[in-house]
Amino acid sequence: HRMILYHGSNVEVRLPRILTTNRSLDFGAGFYTTSSLNQAERWAQLQTRRRGSGRATVSVYDMDESAFDSLSLLRFKEANAAWLDFVVENRKSLYKGELYDLVIGPVANDRTMSVINDYMNDQIDRETALILLEPQNLSDQYRFGTERALRHLACKEVMFLD
């Protein structure tokens, strides 16, 4: 079974790499993709605006889902307590657990970011954070954390949004 994943950026990425410069992302250092074209397009536009260079670009990848069997995989089905703790530990660069080949789970959006920040700053407790996160219909993110995982991504096309 094949799946399509998207990466939004201000540049085309035909050969994905793992950048360790910004490790305080939701799922730690790695190459991030999503199964949502809409999410990738929004991210591409945001990145292009933020960086003030390049053009909004979505790189499209093909992946065989059977690859999951050969990779160490951490999957969060929803924005639950385990997901919240994992995101907070990664954002604070405190995560010391296993470095998974691939982590799959919800992506924090504009609405959920403020909830996560309030929780990280001890302005709300965990229970309140989870209640506020529950109704959000979040897109997914796939974080490729190792070269072993990246080998399973094949770039199919690059789309320029402007």
CSV table of N, CA, C and O in Angstrom, one decimal, residues 70-143:
chain,number,residue,atom,x,y,z
A,70,SER,N,9.7,-2.3,9.1
A,70,SER,CA,11.2,-2.4,9.3
A,70,SER,C,11.8,-1.2,10.1
A,70,SER,O,12.9,-1.2,10.3
A,71,LEU,N,10.9,-0.3,10.5
A,71,LEU,CA,11.4,0.9,11.2
A,71,LEU,C,10.9,0.9,12.7
A,71,LEU,O,9.8,0.4,13.0
A,72,SER,N,11.7,1.6,13.5
A,72,SER,CA,11.2,1.8,14.9
A,72,SER,C,10.2,3.0,14.8
A,72,SER,O,10.5,4.0,14.3
A,73,LEU,N,9.0,2.7,15.3
A,73,LEU,CA,7.9,3.6,15.0
A,73,LEU,C,7.2,4.0,16.3
A,73,LEU,O,6.9,3.2,17.1
A,74,LEU,N,6.9,5.3,16.4
A,74,LEU,CA,6.1,5.8,17.5
A,74,LEU,C,4.9,6.5,16.9
A,74,LEU,O,5.1,7.4,16.1
A,75,ARG,N,3.7,6.0,17.2
A,75,ARG,CA,2.5,6.6,16.6
A,75,ARG,C,1.5,7.1,17.7
A,75,ARG,O,1.2,6.3,18.6
A,76,PHE,N,1.1,8.4,17.5
A,76,PHE,CA,0.1,8.9,18.4
A,76,PHE,C,-1.2,9.0,17.6
A,76,PHE,O,-1.2,9.8,16.6
A,77,LYS,N,-2.3,8.3,18.0
A,77,LYS,CA,-3.5,8.4,17.3
A,77,LYS,C,-4.3,9.7,17.5
A,77,LYS,O,-5.0,10.1,16.7
A,78,GLU,N,-4.0,10.3,18.6
A,78,GLU,CA,-4.7,11.6,19.0
A,78,GLU,C,-3.9,12.4,19.9
A,78,GLU,O,-2.8,12.0,20.4
A,79,ALA,N,-4.3,13.7,20.1
A,79,ALA,CA,-3.6,14.6,21.0
A,79,ALA,C,-3.9,14.3,22.4
A,79,ALA,O,-4.7,14.9,23.0
A,80,ASN,N,-3.3,13.2,22.9
A,80,ASN,CA,-3.6,12.7,24.3
A,80,ASN,C,-2.5,13.1,25.2
A,80,ASN,O,-1.6,13.8,24.8
A,81,ALA,N,-2.5,12.6,26.5
A,81,ALA,CA,-1.5,12.9,27.5
A,81,ALA,C,-0.1,12.5,27.0
A,81,ALA,O,0.8,13.3,27.2
A,82,ALA,N,0.0,11.3,26.4
A,82,ALA,CA,1.3,10.8,26.0
A,82,ALA,C,1.9,11.7,24.9
A,82,ALA,O,3.1,12.1,24.9
A,83,TRP,N,1.0,12.1,24.0
A,83,TRP,CA,1.4,13.0,22.9
A,83,TRP,C,1.9,14.4,23.5
A,83,TRP,O,2.9,14.9,23.1
A,84,LEU,N,1.1,14.9,24.4
A,84,LEU,CA,1.4,16.2,25.0
A,84,LEU,C,2.7,16.2,25.7
A,84,LEU,O,3.5,17.1,25.5
A,85,ASP,N,2.9,15.2,26.5
A,85,ASP,CA,4.2,15.0,27.2
A,85,ASP,C,5.4,14.9,26.2
A,85,ASP,O,6.4,15.6,26.4
A,86,PHE,N,5.2,14.2,25.2
A,86,PHE,CA,6.3,14.0,24.2
A,86,PHE,C,6.6,15.3,23.5
A,86,PHE,O,7.8,15.7,23.4
A,87,VAL,N,5.6,16.0,23.1
A,87,VAL,CA,5.7,17.3,22.4
A,87,VAL,C,6.4,18.3,23.4
A,87,VAL,O,7.4,19.0,23.0
A,88,VAL,N,6.0,18.4,24.6
A,88,VAL,CA,6.6,19.4,25.6
A,88,VAL,C,8.0,19.0,25.8
A,88,VAL,O,8.9,19.9,25.9
A,89,GLU,N,8.3,17.7,26.0
A,89,GLU,CA,9.7,17.3,26.3
A,89,GLU,C,10.6,17.7,25.1
A,89,GLU,O,11.7,18.1,25.3
A,90,ASN,N,10.1,17.5,23.9
A,90,ASN,CA,10.9,17.8,22.7
A,90,ASN,C,11.1,19.3,22.5
A,90,ASN,O,12.1,19.8,22.2
A,91,ARG,N,10.0,20.1,22.8
A,91,ARG,CA,10.0,21.5,22.6
A,91,ARG,C,11.0,22.2,23.7
A,91,ARG,O,11.6,23.2,23.4
A,92,LYS,N,11.1,21.5,24.8
A,92,LYS,CA,12.0,22.1,25.9
A,92,LYS,C,13.4,21.4,25.8
A,92,LYS,O,14.2,21.6,26.6
A,93,SER,N,13.6,20.6,24.7
A,93,SER,CA,14.8,19.9,24.5
A,93,SER,C,15.2,19.0,25.7
A,93,SER,O,16.4,18.9,26.1
A,94,LEU,N,14.2,18.4,26.3
A,94,LEU,CA,14.4,17.5,27.5
A,94,LEU,C,14.2,16.1,27.2
A,94,LEU,O,14.5,15.2,28.0
A,95,TYR,N,13.8,15.7,26.0
A,95,TYR,CA,13.5,14.3,25.6
A,95,TYR,C,14.8,13.5,25.6
A,95,TYR,O,15.7,13.9,25.0
A,96,LYS,N,14.8,12.4,26.4
A,96,LYS,CA,15.9,11.6,26.5
A,96,LYS,C,15.6,10.1,26.1
A,96,LYS,O,16.4,9.2,26.4
A,97,GLY,N,14.4,9.9,25.6
A,97,GLY,CA,14.0,8.5,25.2
A,97,GLY,C,14.6,8.0,23.9
A,97,GLY,O,15.6,8.6,23.4
A,98,GLU,N,14.0,7.0,23.4
A,98,GLU,CA,14.5,6.4,22.2
A,98,GLU,C,14.4,7.3,21.0
A,98,GLU,O,13.4,8.1,20.9
A,99,LEU,N,15.4,7.3,20.1
A,99,LEU,CA,15.3,8.0,18.9
A,99,LEU,C,14.6,7.1,17.9
A,99,LEU,O,15.2,6.2,17.4
A,100,TYR,N,13.4,7.4,17.6
A,100,TYR,CA,12.6,6.6,16.7
A,100,TYR,C,13.0,6.9,15.2
A,100,TYR,O,13.3,8.1,14.9
A,101,ASP,N,12.9,5.9,14.4
A,101,ASP,CA,13.1,6.2,12.9
A,101,ASP,C,12.0,7.1,12.4
A,101,ASP,O,12.2,8.0,11.7
A,102,LEU,N,10.8,6.8,12.9
A,102,LEU,CA,9.6,7.6,12.4
A,102,LEU,C,8.6,7.8,13.6
A,102,LEU,O,8.4,6.9,14.4
A,103,VAL,N,8.2,9.1,13.7
A,103,VAL,CA,7.1,9.4,14.7
A,103,VAL,C,6.0,10.0,13.9
A,103,VAL,O,6.1,10.9,13.1
A,104,ILE,N,4.8,9.5,14.2
A,104,ILE,CA,3.6,9.9,13.5
A,104,ILE,C,2.6,10.4,14.5
A,104,ILE,O,2.4,9.7,15.5
A,105,GLY,N,1.9,11.5,14.3
A,105,GLY,CA,0.9,12.0,15.2
A,105,GLY,C,0.4,13.3,14.8
A,105,GLY,O,0.8,13.9,13.8
A,106,PRO,N,-0.5,13.9,15.6
A,106,PRO,CA,-1.1,15.2,15.3
A,106,PRO,C,-0.1,16.3,15.4
A,106,PRO,O,0.9,16.2,16.1
A,107,VAL,N,-0.3,17.3,14.6
A,107,VAL,CA,0.5,18.5,14.5
A,107,VAL,C,-0.2,19.6,15.3
A,107,VAL,O,-1.4,19.8,15.1
A,108,ALA,N,0.5,20.3,16.1
A,108,ALA,CA,-0.1,21.5,16.8
A,108,ALA,C,-0.3,22.6,15.8
A,108,ALA,O,0.5,22.9,14.9
A,109,ASN,N,-1.5,23.2,15.8
A,109,ASN,CA,-1.8,24.3,14.9
A,109,ASN,C,-1.9,25.6,15.7
A,109,ASN,O,-1.5,25.6,16.9
A,110,ASP,N,-2.3,26.7,15.1
A,110,ASP,CA,-2.3,28.0,15.8
A,110,ASP,C,-3.2,28.0,17.1
A,110,ASP,O,-2.8,28.6,18.1
A,111,ARG,N,-4.3,27.2,17.0
A,111,ARG,CA,-5.1,27.2,18.2
A,111,ARG,C,-4.5,26.3,19.3
A,111,ARG,O,-4.6,26.7,20.5
A,112,THR,N,-3.9,25.2,18.9
A,112,THR,CA,-3.3,24.4,20.0
A,112,THR,C,-2.0,24.8,20.5
A,112,THR,O,-1.7,24.5,21.6
A,113,MET,N,-1.3,25.6,19.7
A,113,MET,CA,0.0,26.2,20.2
A,113,MET,C,-0.1,26.9,21.5
A,113,MET,O,0.7,26.8,22.4
A,114,SER,N,-1.2,27.8,21.6
A,114,SER,CA,-1.3,28.6,22.8
A,114,SER,C,-1.6,27.7,24.0
A,114,SER,O,-1.2,27.9,25.1
A,115,VAL,N,-2.4,26.6,23.8
A,115,VAL,CA,-2.7,25.7,24.9
A,115,VAL,C,-1.4,25.0,25.3
A,115,VAL,O,-1.1,24.9,26.5
A,116,ILE,N,-0.6,24.5,24.4
A,116,ILE,CA,0.7,23.9,24.7
A,116,ILE,C,1.6,24.9,25.5
A,116,ILE,O,2.2,24.5,26.5
A,117,ASN,N,1.7,26.1,25.0
A,117,ASN,CA,2.5,27.1,25.6
A,117,ASN,C,2.1,27.4,27.0
A,117,ASN,O,2.9,27.5,28.0
A,118,ASP,N,0.7,27.5,27.2
A,118,ASP,CA,0.2,27.8,28.6
A,118,ASP,C,0.6,26.6,29.5
A,118,ASP,O,0.9,26.8,30.7
A,119,TYR,N,0.5,25.4,29.0
A,119,TYR,CA,0.8,24.2,29.8
A,119,TYR,C,2.3,24.2,30.1
A,119,TYR,O,2.7,24.0,31.2
A,120,MET,N,3.2,24.5,29.1
A,120,MET,CA,4.6,24.5,29.3
A,120,MET,C,5.0,25.6,30.3
A,120,MET,O,6.0,25.4,31.1
A,121,ASN,N,4.3,26.7,30.4
A,121,ASN,CA,4.6,27.8,31.3
A,121,ASN,C,3.8,27.7,32.6
A,121,ASN,O,3.7,28.6,33.4
A,122,ASP,N,3.2,26.5,32.9
A,122,ASP,CA,2.5,26.2,34.1
A,122,ASP,C,1.3,27.2,34.4
A,122,ASP,O,1.0,27.4,35.5
A,123,GLN,N,0.7,27.7,33.3
A,123,GLN,CA,-0.5,28.5,33.4
A,123,GLN,C,-1.7,27.7,33.5
A,123,GLN,O,-2.7,28.2,34.0
A,124,ILE,N,-1.7,26.5,32.9
A,124,ILE,CA,-2.8,25.6,33.1
A,124,ILE,C,-2.3,24.2,33.4
A,124,ILE,O,-1.1,23.9,33.1
A,125,ASP,N,-3.1,23.4,34.0
A,125,ASP,CA,-2.6,22.0,34.3
A,125,ASP,C,-2.8,21.1,33.2
A,125,ASP,O,-3.5,21.4,32.2
A,126,ARG,N,-2.3,19.9,33.3
A,126,ARG,CA,-2.3,18.9,32.2
A,126,ARG,C,-3.8,18.6,31.8
A,126,ARG,O,-4.1,18.5,30.7
A,127,GLU,N,-4.6,18.4,32.9
A,127,GLU,CA,-6.0,18.0,32.6
A,127,GLU,C,-6.7,19.0,31.8
A,127,GLU,O,-7.4,18.7,30.9
A,128,THR,N,-6.5,20.3,32.2
A,128,THR,CA,-7.1,21.4,31.4
A,128,THR,C,-6.6,21.4,30.0
A,128,THR,O,-7.4,21.6,29.0
A,129,ALA,N,-5.3,21.3,29.8
A,129,ALA,CA,-4.7,21.3,28.5
A,129,ALA,C,-5.4,20.2,27.6
A,129,ALA,O,-5.7,20.5,26.5
A,130,LEU,N,-5.5,19.0,28.2
A,130,LEU,CA,-6.1,17.9,27.4
A,130,LEU,C,-7.5,18.2,27.0
A,130,LEU,O,-8.0,17.8,25.9
A,131,ILE,N,-8.3,18.8,27.9
A,131,ILE,CA,-9.7,19.1,27.6
A,131,ILE,C,-9.8,20.1,26.5
A,131,ILE,O,-10.6,20.0,25.6
A,132,LEU,N,-8.9,21.1,26.5
A,132,LEU,CA,-8.8,22.1,25.5
A,132,LEU,C,-8.4,21.6,24.1
A,132,LEU,O,-8.8,22.1,23.1
A,133,LEU,N,-7.5,20.6,24.2
A,133,LEU,CA,-7.0,20.0,22.9
A,133,LEU,C,-7.9,19.0,22.3
A,133,LEU,O,-7.9,18.8,21.1
A,134,GLU,N,-8.8,18.4,23.1
A,134,GLU,CA,-9.7,17.3,22.6
A,134,GLU,C,-10.5,17.7,21.3
A,134,GLU,O,-10.5,16.9,20.4
A,135,PRO,N,-11.2,18.8,21.3
A,135,PRO,CA,-12.1,19.0,20.1
A,135,PRO,C,-11.3,19.4,18.8
A,135,PRO,O,-11.9,19.5,17.8
A,136,GLN,N,-10.0,19.7,18.9
A,136,GLN,CA,-9.3,20.1,17.7
A,136,GLN,C,-9.2,19.0,16.7
A,136,GLN,O,-8.8,17.9,17.1
A,137,ASN,N,-9.5,19.3,15.5
A,137,ASN,CA,-9.3,18.3,14.4
A,137,ASN,C,-8.0,18.6,13.8
A,137,ASN,O,-7.9,19.3,12.8
A,138,LEU,N,-6.9,17.9,14.3
A,138,LEU,CA,-5.6,18.3,13.9
A,138,LEU,C,-5.1,17.5,12.7
A,138,LEU,O,-5.4,16.3,12.6
A,139,SER,N,-4.3,18.1,11.8
A,139,SER,CA,-3.6,17.4,10.7
A,139,SER,C,-2.5,16.5,11.4
A,139,SER,O,-2.2,16.7,12.5
A,140,ASP,N,-2.0,15.6,10.5
A,140,ASP,CA,-0.9,14.8,11.0
A,140,ASP,C,0.5,15.3,10.6
A,140,ASP,O,0.6,16.1,9.8
A,141,GLN,N,1.5,14.8,11.3
A,141,GLN,CA,2.8,15.0,10.9
A,141,GLN,C,3.6,13.7,11.0
A,141,GLN,O,3.4,12.9,11.9
A,142,TYR,N,4.5,13.5,10.1
A,142,TYR,CA,5.4,12.4,10.0
A,142,TYR,C,6.8,12.9,10.2
A,142,TYR,O,7.3,13.6,9.3
A,143,ARG,N,7.5,12.6,11.3
A,143,ARG,CA,8.8,13.0,11.5
A,143,ARG,C,9.8,11.9,11.2
A,143,ARG,O,9.8,10.9,11.9
